[in-house]
Amino acid sequence: MEFIINGDPHKYTNFVKTHPKGHVLQTLEWAAVKEDNWRPIYVTVEDGGAVKASMLLLLRQLPFIRKNMIYSPRGPVCDMHDFDTLKFLMDNVRKLAREHDAIMLKIDPDISINDKILADNLKKLGFVQNMEALNFEGIQPRFVFRLDITPSLDELLASFHPKTRYNIRLAQRKGVKVRMGKREDLQEFHRIMEITGLRDGFVVRSLEYFQKMYDSLQPQGYLELALAEYEGKTIAGIICLFCGSKCWYLYGASSNEHRNVMPNYLLQWEMIKRAKDRGCTLYDFRGVSGDLNPDNPLYGLYRFKKGFNGELTEFIGEFDMVLNPFWYTVWQKGMPVFRNIRRKITLKLKKTKFNDTRGNTQN
């Protein structure tokens, strides 16, 4: 077997798009989205010219220290039960990581928690498993809802919770219209996204980030934007990503106005239909909390996604290959505190700016 760094991009891309474990976050186009803060390296393991494994590695310098971390979102792409290939890949990635002065390599494979063999294999290769993320503490969600969309549309609709079916039909009766968006619609989508973030208490990325995502992913067919309109106004929107036979619901936004006409339910249904038209077999609603207590502030999100009758899936979580134990410990203890402070400050500033803008508009 041969370990190749930054080899043939077309061969790499074709492998990711066609492999059962291929993921849009492992594409070179996703690397382009992240390149402002992460330096991408893509590697393959080849045998006789045929790709057996691939991995997108994103390098980032950690704050306050002159060290790097490496992250492979939903990687690697390979038969994870082929231990010989997996070992060859990780042994070489470990060497590459040391050359780049990385304190760790983080992966979060698209693998079920029930796959004990794989978890054991990763531990044999020197990985440490992180299982503490019940809500959204990890980089990628550990708990998701996934819907098999191979049945007919009538069968899918009939499988939804009665309240979900009712809300889809309510939106249709009330005259909510869904249309596919273009790049120029991102500004309105982002405006509504900011409202959603302030209402639900999460930080929203900049308009420029969404524009870069669109420019990198949409021309290759990896991204679609849909908007819900009511009485001539855009009141909700959704961004989904596509790769191979899979579709992922990535971002959703809704205005504080006209929420009673249930645009989010209709948007999901229309995007499910869109995914089927594109030949997808899986629709991934992405993150929900693993804490199913109704008192959890995230329970409403769980209930919304559960209504579409997907399967609640728990992944094996994040696995870290520790390369510098001292700085890894510092990072593990310090980063959650740093992120929490940064999030609170950012939300406070955004809320102040939003209120000032609304006040000036009203005046």
Short mmCIF file of C-alpha atoms in Angstrom, two decimals:
data_model
loop_
_atom_site.label_atom_id
_atom_site.label_comp_id
_atom_site.label_asym_id
_atom_site.label_seq_id
_atom_site.Cartn_x
_atom_site.Cartn_y
_atom_site.Cartn_z
CA MET A 1 0.00 0.00 0.00
CA GLU A 2 1.06 3.58 -0.69
CA PHE A 3 0.32 6.72 1.37
CA ILE A 4 -0.18 9.75 -0.89
CA ILE A 5 -0.35 13.37 0.27
CA ASN A 6 -2.29 15.89 -1.84
CA GLY A 7 -2.45 13.54 -4.80
CA ASP A 8 -4.90 13.44 -7.71
CA PRO A 9 -7.87 15.61 -6.61
CA HIS A 10 -10.23 13.97 -9.11
CA LYS A 11 -9.43 10.48 -7.84
CA TYR A 12 -9.85 11.66 -4.25
CA THR A 13 -13.19 13.34 -4.99
CA ASN A 14 -14.60 10.38 -6.88
CA PHE A 15 -13.72 8.05 -4.01
CA VAL A 16 -15.41 10.28 -1.41
CA LYS A 17 -18.56 10.74 -3.51
CA THR A 18 -19.02 7.05 -4.27
CA HIS A 19 -17.92 5.37 -1.04
CA PRO A 20 -20.69 4.21 1.37
CA LYS A 21 -19.01 6.24 4.12
CA GLY A 22 -18.36 9.27 1.92
CA HIS A 23 -19.33 12.57 3.50
CA VAL A 24 -19.65 16.12 2.23
CA LEU A 25 -17.41 17.31 5.10
CA GLN A 26 -14.61 15.20 3.60
CA THR A 27 -14.75 16.91 0.20
CA LEU A 28 -12.16 19.32 -1.15
CA GLU A 29 -14.95 21.83 -1.63
CA TRP A 30 -15.63 21.76 2.12
CA ALA A 31 -11.91 22.31 2.67
CA ALA A 32 -12.26 25.48 0.58
CA VAL A 33 -15.06 26.67 2.87
CA LYS A 34 -12.81 26.31 5.92
CA GLU A 35 -9.53 27.50 4.43
CA ASP A 36 -9.58 30.95 6.10
CA ASN A 37 -8.97 29.33 9.49
CA TRP A 38 -7.94 25.77 8.64
CA ARG A 39 -5.16 24.64 6.32
CA PRO A 40 -6.29 21.56 4.38
CA ILE A 41 -4.26 18.47 3.52
CA TYR A 42 -5.90 15.50 1.82
CA VAL A 43 -4.42 12.02 1.81
CA THR A 44 -5.19 8.66 0.27
CA VAL A 45 -4.12 5.08 0.74
CA GLU A 46 -3.78 3.35 -2.61
CA ASP A 47 -3.11 -0.22 -3.62
CA GLY A 48 -2.17 -0.80 -7.25
CA GLY A 49 -3.51 2.64 -8.13
CA ALA A 50 -6.93 2.00 -6.55
CA VAL A 51 -7.94 4.14 -3.57
CA LYS A 52 -8.69 2.13 -0.43
CA ALA A 53 -8.98 5.01 2.05
CA SER A 54 -9.05 8.80 2.06
CA MET A 55 -8.95 11.50 4.70
CA LEU A 56 -9.31 15.27 4.71
CA LEU A 57 -7.13 16.81 7.42
CA LEU A 58 -7.75 20.37 8.60
CA LEU A 59 -4.87 22.03 10.45
CA ARG A 60 -5.37 24.97 12.79
CA GLN A 61 -3.07 26.86 15.13
CA LEU A 62 -4.46 26.84 18.64
CA PRO A 63 -5.01 30.16 20.43
CA PHE A 64 -2.31 31.33 22.85
CA ILE A 65 0.17 28.57 21.95
CA ARG A 66 2.25 28.01 18.84
CA LYS A 67 0.96 24.49 18.34
CA ASN A 68 -1.51 22.97 15.89
CA MET A 69 -4.45 20.66 16.10
CA ILE A 70 -5.64 18.50 13.23
CA TYR A 71 -9.29 17.68 12.68
CA SER A 72 -10.83 15.32 10.16
CA PRO A 73 -14.58 16.03 10.08
CA ARG A 74 -16.51 12.75 9.76
CA GLY A 75 -13.33 11.08 8.53
CA PRO A 76 -11.75 8.90 7.47
CA VAL A 77 -13.55 7.51 4.43
CA CYS A 78 -12.81 3.79 4.21
CA ASP A 79 -13.93 0.38 5.33
CA MET A 80 -13.37 1.05 9.02
CA HIS A 81 -13.34 -2.67 9.77
CA ASP A 82 -10.37 -3.28 7.48
CA PHE A 83 -7.89 -3.01 10.33
CA ASP A 84 -4.77 -3.38 8.19
CA THR A 85 -5.74 -0.47 5.92
CA LEU A 86 -6.95 1.63 8.86
CA LYS A 87 -3.68 1.04 10.72
CA PHE A 88 -1.58 1.89 7.68
CA LEU A 89 -3.57 5.11 7.20
CA MET A 90 -3.38 6.20 10.86
CA ASP A 91 0.29 5.31 11.27
CA ASN A 92 1.13 7.59 8.36
CA VAL A 93 -1.24 10.34 9.48
CA ARG A 94 0.42 10.24 12.91
CA LYS A 95 3.82 10.85 11.28
CA LEU A 96 2.37 13.68 9.21
CA ALA A 97 0.77 15.24 12.30
CA ARG A 98 4.09 15.20 14.19
CA GLU A 99 5.77 16.91 11.23
CA HIS A 100 3.24 19.73 11.61
CA ASP A 101 3.78 20.05 15.38
CA ALA A 102 0.23 18.96 16.18
CA ILE A 103 -0.78 18.21 19.75
CA MET A 104 -3.62 15.97 18.61
CA LEU A 105 -5.61 14.49 15.76
CA LYS A 106 -9.38 14.59 16.26
CA ILE A 107 -11.86 12.44 14.32
CA ASP A 108 -15.61 11.91 14.71
CA PRO A 109 -16.54 9.09 12.30
CA ASP A 110 -20.01 8.55 10.92
CA ILE A 111 -20.24 5.26 12.84
CA SER A 112 -22.98 4.02 15.19
CA ILE A 113 -22.31 3.69 18.91
CA ASN A 114 -23.31 0.04 18.53
CA ASP A 115 -20.17 -0.68 16.50
CA LYS A 116 -18.01 -1.86 19.41
CA ILE A 117 -15.43 -3.46 17.11
CA LEU A 118 -14.53 -0.17 15.48
CA ALA A 119 -14.28 1.64 18.80
CA ASP A 120 -11.91 -1.07 20.03
CA ASN A 121 -9.87 -0.85 16.82
CA LEU A 122 -9.42 2.91 17.22
CA LYS A 123 -8.33 2.46 20.82
CA LYS A 124 -5.77 -0.13 19.66
CA LEU A 125 -4.41 2.52 17.31
CA GLY A 126 -3.88 4.94 20.20
CA PHE A 127 -7.07 7.00 20.15
CA VAL A 128 -8.83 8.26 23.29
CA GLN A 129 -12.64 8.29 23.18
CA ASN A 130 -14.61 11.38 24.27
CA MET A 131 -18.19 10.55 25.28
CA GLU A 132 -19.26 13.54 27.37
CA ALA A 133 -21.11 15.50 24.67
CA LEU A 134 -24.85 15.11 25.33
CA ASN A 135 -25.94 18.37 23.74
CA PHE A 136 -23.76 20.21 21.19
CA GLU A 137 -20.44 20.36 23.01
CA GLY A 138 -18.60 18.53 20.23
CA ILE A 139 -17.62 19.94 16.86
CA GLN A 140 -20.17 17.72 15.10
CA PRO A 141 -23.38 16.48 16.76
CA ARG A 142 -23.14 13.06 18.39
CA PHE A 143 -26.90 12.44 18.22
CA VAL A 144 -28.83 12.84 14.97
CA PHE A 145 -32.13 11.85 13.40
CA ARG A 146 -31.81 9.98 10.10
CA LEU A 147 -34.64 9.14 7.76
CA ASP A 148 -34.61 6.38 5.15
CA ILE A 149 -36.26 8.07 2.15
CA THR A 150 -36.36 5.04 -0.16
CA PRO A 151 -40.13 4.50 0.45
CA SER A 152 -42.62 6.38 -1.73
CA LEU A 153 -43.62 9.93 -0.83
CA ASP A 154 -47.06 8.73 0.23
CA GLU A 155 -45.49 6.11 2.50
CA LEU A 156 -43.11 8.65 3.99
CA LEU A 157 -45.86 11.17 4.67
CA ALA A 158 -48.05 8.51 6.24
CA SER A 159 -45.19 7.51 8.56
CA PHE A 160 -44.85 11.01 10.02
CA HIS A 161 -46.39 11.90 13.35
CA PRO A 162 -50.00 13.08 12.83
CA LYS A 163 -49.12 16.55 14.15
CA THR A 164 -46.24 16.80 11.67
CA ARG A 165 -48.52 15.84 8.76
CA TYR A 166 -51.07 18.37 10.00
CA ASN A 167 -48.50 21.16 10.15
CA ILE A 168 -47.22 20.40 6.63
CA ARG A 169 -50.77 20.57 5.27
CA LEU A 170 -51.55 23.66 7.35
CA ALA A 171 -48.63 25.51 5.75
CA GLN A 172 -49.89 24.47 2.32
CA ARG A 173 -53.48 25.55 3.08
CA LYS A 174 -52.32 28.90 4.44
CA GLY A 175 -50.50 29.60 1.19
CA VAL A 176 -46.88 29.20 2.26
CA LYS A 177 -44.74 28.83 -0.86
CA VAL A 178 -41.32 27.21 -1.04
CA ARG A 179 -38.83 28.17 -3.71
CA MET A 180 -35.19 27.28 -4.32
CA GLY A 181 -32.89 30.18 -3.49
CA LYS A 182 -29.97 31.77 -5.29
CA ARG A 183 -26.82 33.46 -4.05
CA GLU A 184 -28.55 36.83 -3.81
CA ASP A 185 -31.06 35.30 -1.39
CA LEU A 186 -28.35 34.61 1.17
CA GLN A 187 -28.58 38.12 2.61
CA GLU A 188 -32.24 37.66 3.51
CA PHE A 189 -31.58 34.13 4.76
CA HIS A 190 -28.78 35.44 6.95
CA ARG A 191 -31.01 38.20 8.34
CA ILE A 192 -33.54 35.60 9.44
CA MET A 193 -30.75 33.38 10.71
CA GLU A 194 -29.60 36.19 13.00
CA ILE A 195 -33.14 36.48 14.40
CA THR A 196 -33.19 32.73 14.99
CA GLY A 197 -29.83 32.81 16.76
CA LEU A 198 -30.89 35.60 19.09
CA ARG A 199 -34.16 33.82 19.89
CA ASP A 200 -32.58 30.43 20.51
CA GLY A 201 -29.27 31.57 22.00
CA PHE A 202 -26.66 30.45 19.48
CA VAL A 203 -24.00 32.34 17.56
CA VAL A 204 -24.58 32.76 13.82
CA ARG A 205 -21.75 32.84 11.31
CA SER A 206 -21.21 35.91 9.14
CA LEU A 207 -22.92 36.54 5.82
CA GLU A 208 -19.51 36.24 4.19
CA TYR A 209 -19.17 32.70 5.54
CA PHE A 210 -22.49 31.68 3.99
CA GLN A 211 -21.50 33.28 0.71
CA LYS A 212 -18.22 31.39 0.69
CA MET A 213 -20.04 28.17 1.48
CA TYR A 214 -22.42 28.78 -1.40
CA ASP A 215 -19.63 29.66 -3.83
CA SER A 216 -17.57 26.60 -2.87
CA LEU A 217 -20.32 23.98 -2.67
CA GLN A 218 -23.27 24.99 -4.83
CA PRO A 219 -21.55 24.90 -8.27
CA GLN A 220 -20.59 21.26 -7.63
CA GLY A 221 -24.12 20.35 -6.55
CA TYR A 222 -23.26 19.93 -2.88
CA LEU A 223 -25.54 22.71 -1.55
CA GLU A 224 -29.11 23.84 -1.99
CA LEU A 225 -30.93 26.75 -0.38
CA ALA A 226 -34.72 26.83 -0.04
CA LEU A 227 -36.89 29.68 1.18
CA ALA A 228 -40.46 29.79 2.53
CA GLU A 229 -42.55 32.82 1.58
CA TYR A 230 -45.85 34.03 3.00
CA GLU A 231 -47.81 37.09 1.94
CA GLY A 232 -44.88 38.28 -0.12
CA LYS A 233 -42.32 37.97 2.68
CA THR A 234 -39.55 35.47 3.27
CA ILE A 235 -40.28 33.96 6.69
CA ALA A 236 -38.00 30.91 6.84
CA GLY A 237 -35.16 29.18 5.04
CA ILE A 238 -33.12 26.00 4.98
CA ILE A 239 -29.69 24.97 3.70
CA CYS A 240 -29.02 21.31 2.91
CA LEU A 241 -25.83 19.61 1.78
CA PHE A 242 -25.62 16.65 -0.60
CA CYS A 243 -22.99 14.04 -1.34
CA GLY A 244 -23.54 10.73 -3.07
CA SER A 245 -26.83 9.23 -1.88
CA LYS A 246 -27.06 11.36 1.28
CA CYS A 247 -28.58 14.69 2.21
CA TRP A 248 -27.87 16.64 5.40
CA TYR A 249 -30.03 19.41 6.87
CA LEU A 250 -27.34 21.90 7.90
CA TYR A 251 -28.99 25.23 8.72
CA GLY A 252 -32.54 26.35 9.37
CA ALA A 253 -33.80 29.88 9.97
CA SER A 254 -37.23 31.26 10.84
CA SER A 255 -38.59 34.73 11.45
CA ASN A 256 -40.44 35.68 14.62
CA GLU A 257 -43.38 36.60 12.41
CA HIS A 258 -45.95 34.12 11.04
CA ARG A 259 -44.53 31.14 12.87
CA ASN A 260 -48.14 29.96 13.23
CA VAL A 261 -48.25 29.02 9.52
CA MET A 262 -45.59 26.33 10.14
CA PRO A 263 -43.10 27.12 7.34
CA ASN A 264 -40.34 24.93 8.84
CA TYR A 265 -42.41 21.77 8.47
CA LEU A 266 -43.14 22.49 4.82
CA LEU A 267 -39.48 23.35 4.14
CA GLN A 268 -38.35 19.97 5.50
CA TRP A 269 -40.95 18.12 3.47
CA GLU A 270 -40.03 19.95 0.26
CA MET A 271 -36.34 19.28 0.81
CA ILE A 272 -37.02 15.60 1.48
CA LYS A 273 -38.80 15.49 -1.88
CA ARG A 274 -35.89 17.33 -3.46
CA ALA A 275 -33.45 14.80 -2.02
CA LYS A 276 -35.49 11.90 -3.43
CA ASP A 277 -35.52 13.57 -6.85
CA ARG A 278 -31.73 13.71 -6.68
CA GLY A 279 -31.52 9.98 -5.98
CA CYS A 280 -30.73 10.22 -2.27
CA THR A 281 -31.67 7.35 0.02
CA LEU A 282 -30.88 9.03 3.35
CA TYR A 283 -32.05 12.36 4.80
CA ASP A 284 -30.09 13.38 7.88
CA PHE A 285 -31.81 15.93 10.14
CA ARG A 286 -28.51 16.27 12.03
CA GLY A 287 -28.16 17.29 15.63
CA VAL A 288 -30.44 16.76 18.59
CA SER A 289 -29.62 16.52 22.27
CA GLY A 290 -28.89 13.16 23.84
CA ASP A 291 -30.64 14.43 26.98
CA LEU A 292 -34.29 13.61 26.27
CA ASN A 293 -35.64 15.28 29.41
CA PRO A 294 -38.60 17.51 28.38
CA ASP A 295 -37.14 20.23 30.63
CA ASN A 296 -34.03 20.42 28.44
CA PRO A 297 -34.13 23.69 26.42
CA LEU A 298 -33.22 21.63 23.34
CA TYR A 299 -36.16 19.24 23.73
CA GLY A 300 -38.30 21.24 21.27
CA LEU A 301 -35.72 20.63 18.53
CA TYR A 302 -35.79 16.91 19.33
CA ARG A 303 -39.60 16.82 19.19
CA PHE A 304 -39.67 18.68 15.85
CA LYS A 305 -37.23 16.29 14.18
CA LYS A 306 -38.73 13.19 15.81
CA GLY A 307 -42.03 14.05 14.16
CA PHE A 308 -40.60 13.06 10.77
CA ASN A 309 -40.13 9.48 12.04
CA GLY A 310 -36.40 9.27 11.51
CA GLU A 311 -34.18 6.95 13.50
CA LEU A 312 -32.41 8.46 16.49
CA THR A 313 -28.76 7.61 15.86
CA GLU A 314 -25.91 7.97 18.32
CA PHE A 315 -22.41 8.04 16.86
CA ILE A 316 -19.33 6.69 18.61
CA GLY A 317 -18.30 10.27 19.36
CA GLU A 318 -14.99 12.05 19.09
CA PHE A 319 -11.72 10.14 19.18
CA ASP A 320 -8.46 11.97 19.83
CA MET A 321 -4.99 10.75 18.97
CA VAL A 322 -2.91 12.51 21.63
CA LEU A 323 0.51 13.59 20.38
CA ASN A 324 1.48 16.04 23.12
CA PRO A 325 -0.08 15.03 26.47
CA PHE A 326 0.73 18.29 28.30
CA TRP A 327 -0.74 20.67 25.73
CA TYR A 328 -3.62 18.30 25.04
CA THR A 329 -4.60 18.47 28.74
CA VAL A 330 -4.36 22.27 28.68
CA TRP A 331 -6.52 22.37 25.56
CA GLN A 332 -9.12 19.98 27.01
CA LYS A 333 -9.54 22.06 30.15
CA GLY A 334 -9.17 25.53 28.68
CA MET A 335 -11.08 25.45 25.38
CA PRO A 336 -14.60 24.85 26.82
CA VAL A 337 -14.15 27.86 29.11
CA PHE A 338 -12.77 29.99 26.27
CA ARG A 339 -15.60 29.01 23.92
CA ASN A 340 -18.29 29.67 26.52
CA ILE A 341 -16.95 33.15 27.28
CA ARG A 342 -16.60 33.95 23.59
CA ARG A 343 -20.15 32.74 22.90
CA LYS A 344 -21.65 34.88 25.69
CA ILE A 345 -19.78 38.00 24.59
CA THR A 346 -20.71 37.47 20.93
CA LEU A 347 -24.40 36.93 21.71
CA LYS A 348 -24.49 40.00 23.94
CA LEU A 349 -22.93 42.17 21.24
CA LYS A 350 -25.26 40.82 18.56
CA LYS A 351 -28.31 41.38 20.77
CA THR A 352 -27.26 44.96 21.48
CA LYS A 353 -26.66 45.61 17.80
CA PHE A 354 -30.00 44.03 16.84
CA ASN A 355 -31.93 46.11 19.40
CA ASP A 356 -30.16 49.30 18.30
CA THR A 357 -30.96 48.58 14.66
CA ARG A 358 -34.60 47.83 15.45
CA GLY A 359 -34.86 51.00 17.53
CA ASN A 360 -33.43 53.14 14.72
CA THR A 361 -35.83 51.55 12.24
CA GLN A 362 -38.83 52.23 14.47
CA ASN A 363 -37.72 55.83 15.00
#
